[in-house]
PDB file of C-alpha atoms in Angstrom:
ATOM      1  CA  MET A   1      52.687 148.767 100.014  1.00  0.00           C
ATOM      2  CA  LEU A   2      55.550 151.138  99.868  1.00  0.00           C
ATOM      3  CA  LEU A   3      55.670 151.376 103.642  1.00  0.00           C
ATOM      4  CA  ALA A   4      55.589 147.601 104.115  1.00  0.00           C
ATOM      5  CA  THR A   5      58.437 147.188 101.651  1.00  0.00           C
ATOM      6  CA  PHE A   6      60.537 149.828 103.385  1.00  0.00           C
ATOM      7  CA  VAL A   7      59.931 148.430 106.939  1.00  0.00           C
ATOM      8  CA  VAL A   8      60.819 144.787 105.911  1.00  0.00           C
ATOM      9  CA  GLN A   9      64.067 146.114 104.230  1.00  0.00           C
ATOM     10  CA  ALA A  10      64.903 148.163 107.338  1.00  0.00           C
ATOM     11  CA  LEU A  11      64.504 145.013 109.364  1.00  0.00           C
ATOM     12  CA  ALA A  12      66.861 143.228 107.044  1.00  0.00           C
ATOM     13  CA  THR A  13      69.603 145.928 107.281  1.00  0.00           C
ATOM     14  CA  GLY A  14      68.989 146.252 110.970  1.00  0.00           C
ATOM     15  CA  CYS A  15      69.683 142.532 111.376  1.00  0.00           C
ATOM     16  CA  MET A  16      72.908 142.873 109.393  1.00  0.00           C
ATOM     17  CA  LEU A  17      74.165 145.877 111.385  1.00  0.00           C
ATOM     18  CA  ALA A  18      73.436 144.016 114.596  1.00  0.00           C
ATOM     19  CA  GLY A  19      75.578 141.076 113.344  1.00  0.00           C
ATOM     20  CA  VAL A  20      78.683 143.057 112.374  1.00  0.00           C
ATOM     21  CA  ASP A  21      80.479 142.568 115.614  1.00  0.00           C
ATOM     22  CA  TYR A  22      79.590 138.853 115.754  1.00  0.00           C
ATOM     23  CA  LEU A  23      80.641 138.176 112.232  1.00  0.00           C
ATOM     24  CA  ALA A  24      83.944 140.051 112.740  1.00  0.00           C
ATOM     25  CA  GLY A  25      84.811 138.377 116.073  1.00  0.00           C
ATOM     26  CA  ASP A  26      83.408 134.860 115.801  1.00  0.00           C
ATOM     27  CA  VAL A  27      83.458 134.154 112.107  1.00  0.00           C
ATOM     28  CA  LEU A  28      86.195 136.255 110.424  1.00  0.00           C
ATOM     29  CA  GLU A  29      88.266 136.362 113.648  1.00  0.00           C
ATOM     30  CA  ARG A  30      90.254 139.293 112.421  1.00  0.00           C
ATOM     31  CA  ASP A  31      91.247 142.425 114.304  1.00  0.00           C
ATOM     32  CA  GLY A  32      89.595 145.549 112.975  1.00  0.00           C
ATOM     33  CA  ALA A  33      87.183 143.585 110.806  1.00  0.00           C
ATOM     34  CA  ALA A  34      84.113 145.154 112.418  1.00  0.00           C
ATOM     35  CA  THR A  35      85.379 148.631 111.424  1.00  0.00           C
ATOM     36  CA  ILE A  36      86.047 147.523 107.901  1.00  0.00           C
ATOM     37  CA  LEU A  37      82.621 145.865 107.587  1.00  0.00           C
ATOM     38  CA  PHE A  38      80.920 149.041 108.856  1.00  0.00           C
ATOM     39  CA  VAL A  39      82.873 151.220 106.382  1.00  0.00           C
ATOM     40  CA  CYS A  40      81.985 148.794 103.543  1.00  0.00           C
ATOM     41  CA  PHE A  41      78.412 149.061 104.540  1.00  0.00           C
ATOM     42  CA  VAL A  42      78.089 152.802 105.082  1.00  0.00           C
ATOM     43  CA  GLY A  43      80.751 154.129 102.716  1.00  0.00           C
ATOM     44  CA  PRO A  44      78.942 153.340  99.400  1.00  0.00           C
ATOM     45  CA  ALA A  45      75.721 154.674 100.818  1.00  0.00           C
ATOM     46  CA  LEU A  46      77.370 158.044 101.347  1.00  0.00           C
ATOM     47  CA  LEU A  47      79.065 158.085  97.969  1.00  0.00           C
ATOM     48  CA  LEU A  48      76.432 156.666  95.551  1.00  0.00           C
ATOM     49  CA  THR A  49      73.325 158.412  96.553  1.00  0.00           C
ATOM     50  CA  PRO A  50      73.575 160.830  93.654  1.00  0.00           C
ATOM     51  CA  ALA A  51      74.114 157.955  91.256  1.00  0.00           C
ATOM     52  CA  TRP A  52      71.033 156.225  92.339  1.00  0.00           C
ATOM     53  CA  ALA A  53      69.113 159.523  92.043  1.00  0.00           C
ATOM     54  CA  ALA A  54      70.361 159.812  88.464  1.00  0.00           C
ATOM     55  CA  ALA A  55      69.380 156.215  87.758  1.00  0.00           C
ATOM     56  CA  GLY A  56      65.922 156.924  89.081  1.00  0.00           C
ATOM     57  CA  ARG A  57      65.435 159.807  86.677  1.00  0.00           C
ATOM     58  CA  ARG A  58      66.462 157.587  83.846  1.00  0.00           C
ATOM     59  CA  ILE A  59      64.540 154.406  84.472  1.00  0.00           C
ATOM     60  CA  GLY A  60      61.942 155.560  86.968  1.00  0.00           C
ATOM     61  CA  LYS A  61      61.779 155.460  90.783  1.00  0.00           C
ATOM     62  CA  ARG A  62      60.013 152.118  91.099  1.00  0.00           C
ATOM     63  CA  GLN A  63      62.417 150.301  88.715  1.00  0.00           C
ATOM     64  CA  GLY A  64      65.392 151.991  90.525  1.00  0.00           C
ATOM     65  CA  TYR A  65      64.016 150.735  93.833  1.00  0.00           C
ATOM     66  CA  VAL A  66      63.767 147.232  92.504  1.00  0.00           C
ATOM     67  CA  ALA A  67      67.265 147.323  91.169  1.00  0.00           C
ATOM     68  CA  ALA A  68      68.811 148.657  94.371  1.00  0.00           C
ATOM     69  CA  SER A  69      66.922 146.020  96.379  1.00  0.00           C
ATOM     70  CA  LEU A  70      68.214 143.206  94.226  1.00  0.00           C
ATOM     71  CA  VAL A  71      71.798 144.563  94.547  1.00  0.00           C
ATOM     72  CA  LEU A  72      71.368 144.635  98.359  1.00  0.00           C
ATOM     73  CA  ALA A  73      69.947 141.059  98.362  1.00  0.00           C
ATOM     74  CA  LEU A  74      72.793 139.745  96.200  1.00  0.00           C
ATOM     75  CA  GLY A  75      75.453 141.312  98.427  1.00  0.00           C
ATOM     76  CA  ALA A  76      73.838 139.923 101.546  1.00  0.00           C
ATOM     77  CA  ALA A  77      73.597 136.464  99.969  1.00  0.00           C
ATOM     78  CA  LEU A  78      77.248 136.530  98.957  1.00  0.00           C
ATOM     79  CA  ALA A  79      78.149 137.220 102.625  1.00  0.00           C
ATOM     80  CA  VAL A  80      77.209 133.594 103.354  1.00  0.00           C
ATOM     81  CA  LEU A  81      80.813 132.893 102.193  1.00  0.00           C
ATOM     82  CA  ALA A  82      82.146 134.260 105.485  1.00  0.00           C
ATOM     83  CA  GLY A  83      84.254 131.687 107.209  1.00  0.00           C
ATOM     84  CA  HIS A  84      85.077 129.850 103.992  1.00  0.00           C
ATOM     85  CA  ALA A  85      86.261 132.604 101.597  1.00  0.00           C
ATOM     86  CA  PRO A  86      89.017 135.170 102.205  1.00  0.00           C
ATOM     87  CA  SER A  87      87.960 138.166 104.302  1.00  0.00           C
ATOM     88  CA  ALA A  88      88.361 140.370 101.252  1.00  0.00           C
ATOM     89  CA  VAL A  89      85.544 138.549  99.532  1.00  0.00           C
ATOM     90  CA  VAL A  90      83.237 139.157 102.546  1.00  0.00           C
ATOM     91  CA  PHE A  91      84.238 142.796 102.635  1.00  0.00           C
ATOM     92  CA  ALA A  92      83.390 143.106  98.883  1.00  0.00           C
ATOM     93  CA  ALA A  93      80.042 141.487  99.451  1.00  0.00           C
ATOM     94  CA  VAL A  94      79.215 143.929 102.268  1.00  0.00           C
ATOM     95  CA  ALA A  95      80.383 146.821  99.990  1.00  0.00           C
ATOM     96  CA  LEU A  96      77.753 145.525  97.457  1.00  0.00           C
ATOM     97  CA  VAL A  97      75.194 145.630 100.236  1.00  0.00           C
ATOM     98  CA  GLY A  98      76.183 149.237 100.775  1.00  0.00           C
ATOM     99  CA  VAL A  99      75.623 150.006  97.072  1.00  0.00           C
ATOM    100  CA  GLY A 100      72.118 148.638  97.326  1.00  0.00           C
ATOM    101  CA  TYR A 101      71.508 150.196 100.703  1.00  0.00           C
ATOM    102  CA  ALA A 102      72.167 153.691  99.202  1.00  0.00           C
ATOM    103  CA  GLY A 103      69.298 153.033  96.624  1.00  0.00           C
ATOM    104  CA  VAL A 104      66.819 151.649  99.105  1.00  0.00           C
ATOM    105  CA  GLN A 105      67.154 154.757 101.169  1.00  0.00           C
ATOM    106  CA  VAL A 106      66.800 157.147  98.256  1.00  0.00           C
ATOM    107  CA  PHE A 107      63.826 155.740  96.289  1.00  0.00           C
ATOM    108  CA  PRO A 108      61.243 155.161  99.097  1.00  0.00           C
ATOM    109  CA  LEU A 109      61.628 158.704 100.294  1.00  0.00           C
ATOM    110  CA  ALA A 110      61.443 160.004  96.766  1.00  0.00           C
ATOM    111  CA  MET A 111      58.264 157.961  96.134  1.00  0.00           C
ATOM    112  CA  LEU A 112      56.482 158.978  99.379  1.00  0.00           C
ATOM    113  CA  PRO A 113      55.666 162.597  98.226  1.00  0.00           C
ATOM    114  CA  ASP A 114      54.254 161.195  94.976  1.00  0.00           C
ATOM    115  CA  ALA A 115      51.957 158.900  96.876  1.00  0.00           C
ATOM    116  CA  ALA A 116      50.859 161.747  99.139  1.00  0.00           C
ATOM    117  CA  ALA A 117      50.297 164.143  96.244  1.00  0.00           C
ATOM    118  CA  VAL A 118      48.119 161.605  94.208  1.00  0.00           C
ATOM    119  CA  ASP A 119      46.231 160.828  97.331  1.00  0.00           C
ATOM    120  CA  ALA A 120      45.450 164.489  97.887  1.00  0.00           C
ATOM    121  CA  ARG A 121      44.245 164.832  94.297  1.00  0.00           C
ATOM    122  CA  ARG A 122      42.018 161.781  94.554  1.00  0.00           C
ATOM    123  CA  THR A 123      40.394 162.644  97.843  1.00  0.00           C
ATOM    124  CA  GLY A 124      40.542 166.407  97.737  1.00  0.00           C
ATOM    125  CA  SER A 125      42.240 166.438 101.102  1.00  0.00           C
ATOM    126  CA  SER A 126      45.974 166.691 101.906  1.00  0.00           C
ATOM    127  CA  ARG A 127      47.074 163.932 104.281  1.00  0.00           C
ATOM    128  CA  VAL A 128      50.805 164.513 103.994  1.00  0.00           C
ATOM    129  CA  GLY A 129      51.135 164.918 107.733  1.00  0.00           C
ATOM    130  CA  VAL A 130      49.543 161.499 108.293  1.00  0.00           C
ATOM    131  CA  TYR A 131      51.730 160.002 105.552  1.00  0.00           C
ATOM    132  CA  THR A 132      54.855 161.428 107.146  1.00  0.00           C
ATOM    133  CA  GLY A 133      53.903 160.490 110.712  1.00  0.00           C
ATOM    134  CA  VAL A 134      53.162 156.895 109.851  1.00  0.00           C
ATOM    135  CA  TRP A 135      56.318 156.686 107.697  1.00  0.00           C
ATOM    136  CA  THR A 136      58.389 157.914 110.654  1.00  0.00           C
ATOM    137  CA  ALA A 137      57.006 155.219 112.866  1.00  0.00           C
ATOM    138  CA  GLY A 138      57.759 152.541 110.337  1.00  0.00           C
ATOM    139  CA  GLU A 139      61.226 153.951 109.771  1.00  0.00           C
ATOM    140  CA  THR A 140      61.848 153.384 113.504  1.00  0.00           C
ATOM    141  CA  LEU A 141      60.255 150.031 113.747  1.00  0.00           C
ATOM    142  CA  GLY A 142      62.418 148.150 111.251  1.00  0.00           C
ATOM    143  CA  PRO A 143      65.863 148.965 112.728  1.00  0.00           C
ATOM    144  CA  ALA A 144      64.542 148.432 116.236  1.00  0.00           C
ATOM    145  CA  LEU A 145      63.367 144.939 115.498  1.00  0.00           C
ATOM    146  CA  GLY A 146      66.475 143.943 113.523  1.00  0.00           C
ATOM    147  CA  PRO A 147      68.681 143.242 116.542  1.00  0.00           C
ATOM    148  CA  GLY A 148      65.943 141.280 118.204  1.00  0.00           C
ATOM    149  CA  LEU A 149      65.548 139.074 115.130  1.00  0.00           C
ATOM    150  CA  PHE A 150      69.245 138.520 114.977  1.00  0.00           C
ATOM    151  CA  ALA A 151      69.281 137.636 118.756  1.00  0.00           C
ATOM    152  CA  VAL A 152      66.621 134.949 118.073  1.00  0.00           C
ATOM    153  CA  VAL A 153      68.801 133.463 115.318  1.00  0.00           C
ATOM    154  CA  LEU A 154      71.775 133.411 117.722  1.00  0.00           C
ATOM    155  CA  ALA A 155      69.652 131.650 120.381  1.00  0.00           C
ATOM    156  CA  LEU A 156      68.486 129.043 117.935  1.00  0.00           C
ATOM    157  CA  GLY A 157      72.092 128.460 117.016  1.00  0.00           C
ATOM    158  CA  GLY A 158      73.169 127.955 120.653  1.00  0.00           C
ATOM    159  CA  TYR A 159      75.229 131.028 120.940  1.00  0.00           C
ATOM    160  CA  ARG A 160      77.066 131.294 124.327  1.00  0.00           C
ATOM    161  CA  SER A 161      77.165 134.664 125.814  1.00  0.00           C
ATOM    162  CA  SER A 162      80.181 135.923 127.783  1.00  0.00           C
ATOM    163  CA  ASP A 163      81.365 139.097 129.353  1.00  0.00           C
ATOM    164  CA  SER A 164      84.968 138.380 128.493  1.00  0.00           C
ATOM    165  CA  GLY A 165      84.358 137.437 124.880  1.00  0.00           C
ATOM    166  CA  ASP A 166      86.694 134.441 124.950  1.00  0.00           C
ATOM    167  CA  VAL A 167      84.109 131.651 124.884  1.00  0.00           C
ATOM    168  CA  LEU A 168      84.594 129.096 122.094  1.00  0.00           C
ATOM    169  CA  GLN A 169      81.337 129.080 120.112  1.00  0.00           C
ATOM    170  CA  PRO A 170      79.951 125.879 118.746  1.00  0.00           C
ATOM    171  CA  ASP A 171      79.764 125.378 115.008  1.00  0.00           C
ATOM    172  CA  SER A 172      75.975 125.849 115.179  1.00  0.00           C
ATOM    173  CA  ALA A 173      76.454 129.376 116.628  1.00  0.00           C
ATOM    174  CA  VAL A 174      78.989 130.299 113.915  1.00  0.00           C
ATOM    175  CA  THR A 175      76.542 129.051 111.289  1.00  0.00           C
ATOM    176  CA  ALA A 176      73.739 131.017 112.879  1.00  0.00           C
ATOM    177  CA  ILE A 177      75.786 134.210 112.870  1.00  0.00           C
ATOM    178  CA  THR A 178      76.609 133.701 109.198  1.00  0.00           C
ATOM    179  CA  LEU A 179      73.056 133.020 108.147  1.00  0.00           C
ATOM    180  CA  GLY A 180      71.641 135.792 110.256  1.00  0.00           C
ATOM    181  CA  PHE A 181      73.983 138.246 108.629  1.00  0.00           C
ATOM    182  CA  SER A 182      73.563 136.933 105.057  1.00  0.00           C
ATOM    183  CA  LEU A 183      70.773 134.694 103.951  1.00  0.00           C
ATOM    184  CA  LEU A 184      68.208 135.880 106.299  1.00  0.00           C
ATOM    185  CA  PRO A 185      68.441 139.567 105.347  1.00  0.00           C
ATOM    186  CA  ALA A 186      68.632 138.539 101.683  1.00  0.00           C
ATOM    187  CA  ALA A 187      65.374 136.606 102.026  1.00  0.00           C
ATOM    188  CA  LEU A 188      63.725 139.453 103.810  1.00  0.00           C
ATOM    189  CA  VAL A 189      64.635 141.913 101.003  1.00  0.00           C
ATOM    190  CA  LEU A 190      63.371 139.572  98.333  1.00  0.00           C
ATOM    191  CA  LEU A 191      60.179 139.149 100.415  1.00  0.00           C
ATOM    192  CA  SER A 192      59.823 142.817 100.513  1.00  0.00           C
ATOM    193  CA  LEU A 193      59.640 142.939  96.678  1.00  0.00           C
ATOM    194  CA  TRP A 194      56.418 140.968  96.892  1.00  0.00           C
ATOM    195  CA  TRP A 195      54.706 144.047  98.347  1.00  0.00           C
ATOM    196  CA  LEU A 196      56.564 146.400  96.003  1.00  0.00           C
ATOM    197  CA  ARG A 197      55.166 144.479  92.909  1.00  0.00           C
ATOM    198  CA  GLY A 198      51.747 145.790  93.795  1.00  0.00           C
ATOM    199  CA  TYR A 199      53.003 149.451  93.969  1.00  0.00           C
ATOM    200  CA  THR A 200      52.208 150.972  90.607  1.00  0.00           C
ATOM    201  CA  LEU A 201      52.431 154.703  91.395  1.00  0.00           C
ATOM    202  CA  ASP A 202      55.359 156.512  89.932  1.00  0.00           C
ATOM    203  CA  GLU A 203      56.090 160.080  88.959  1.00  0.00           C
ATOM    204  CA  THR A 204      54.321 159.648  85.691  1.00  0.00           C
ATOM    205  CA  GLU A 205      51.030 159.194  87.520  1.00  0.00           C
ATOM    206  CA  VAL A 206      51.715 162.329  89.513  1.00  0.00           C
ATOM    207  CA  ASP A 207      52.287 164.224  86.251  1.00  0.00           C
ATOM    208  CA  ARG A 208      49.167 162.759  84.641  1.00  0.00           C
ATOM    209  CA  ASP A 209      46.909 163.664  87.672  1.00  0.00           C
ATOM    210  CA  ALA A 210      48.471 167.144  87.733  1.00  0.00           C
ATOM    211  CA  ARG A 211      47.435 167.631  84.137  1.00  0.00           C
TER     212      ARG A 211
END
């Protein structure tokens, strides 16, 4: 359940990262917008990781994970305003995505050792290597599929490819870029919480089993 949640969220963020250049060039149409979007996405993740860790100690890892996921989904959904709202609003929405992204990187990795430890106590056999190997595969799968999913959305919207980059895109392609960057990732993150709702293991169970 934890792995499925993480992979779907990695798919969502991979989709957004794949769409940065398209959103900047074809929707925002502003020089340097791609760099600003990337900084807004990654910057909070670098700065707020300790804050999410502290929140996890206060409210629990699972609840922290849910909170971070909802923040990420909210920021992605607000990015649908691209093309209609000022660029600053879009940048703020992506910064909110970055805030949530920091948490969805912290909590799954913090919960993985708990799952492996409880499994070892239940079965009498440590399978931490298996857990880590499968997790690494899933960690690679989501970001790898994200650009492909975004490309499918572009194709459905009638996006016109060009080596020169000066092709006028139809309105349907601009809409596809916006939706592929915003509502689609938001929906994927919310979908991932469907799996997380069945995940009940937290550090309290680890402590109880240890006793």
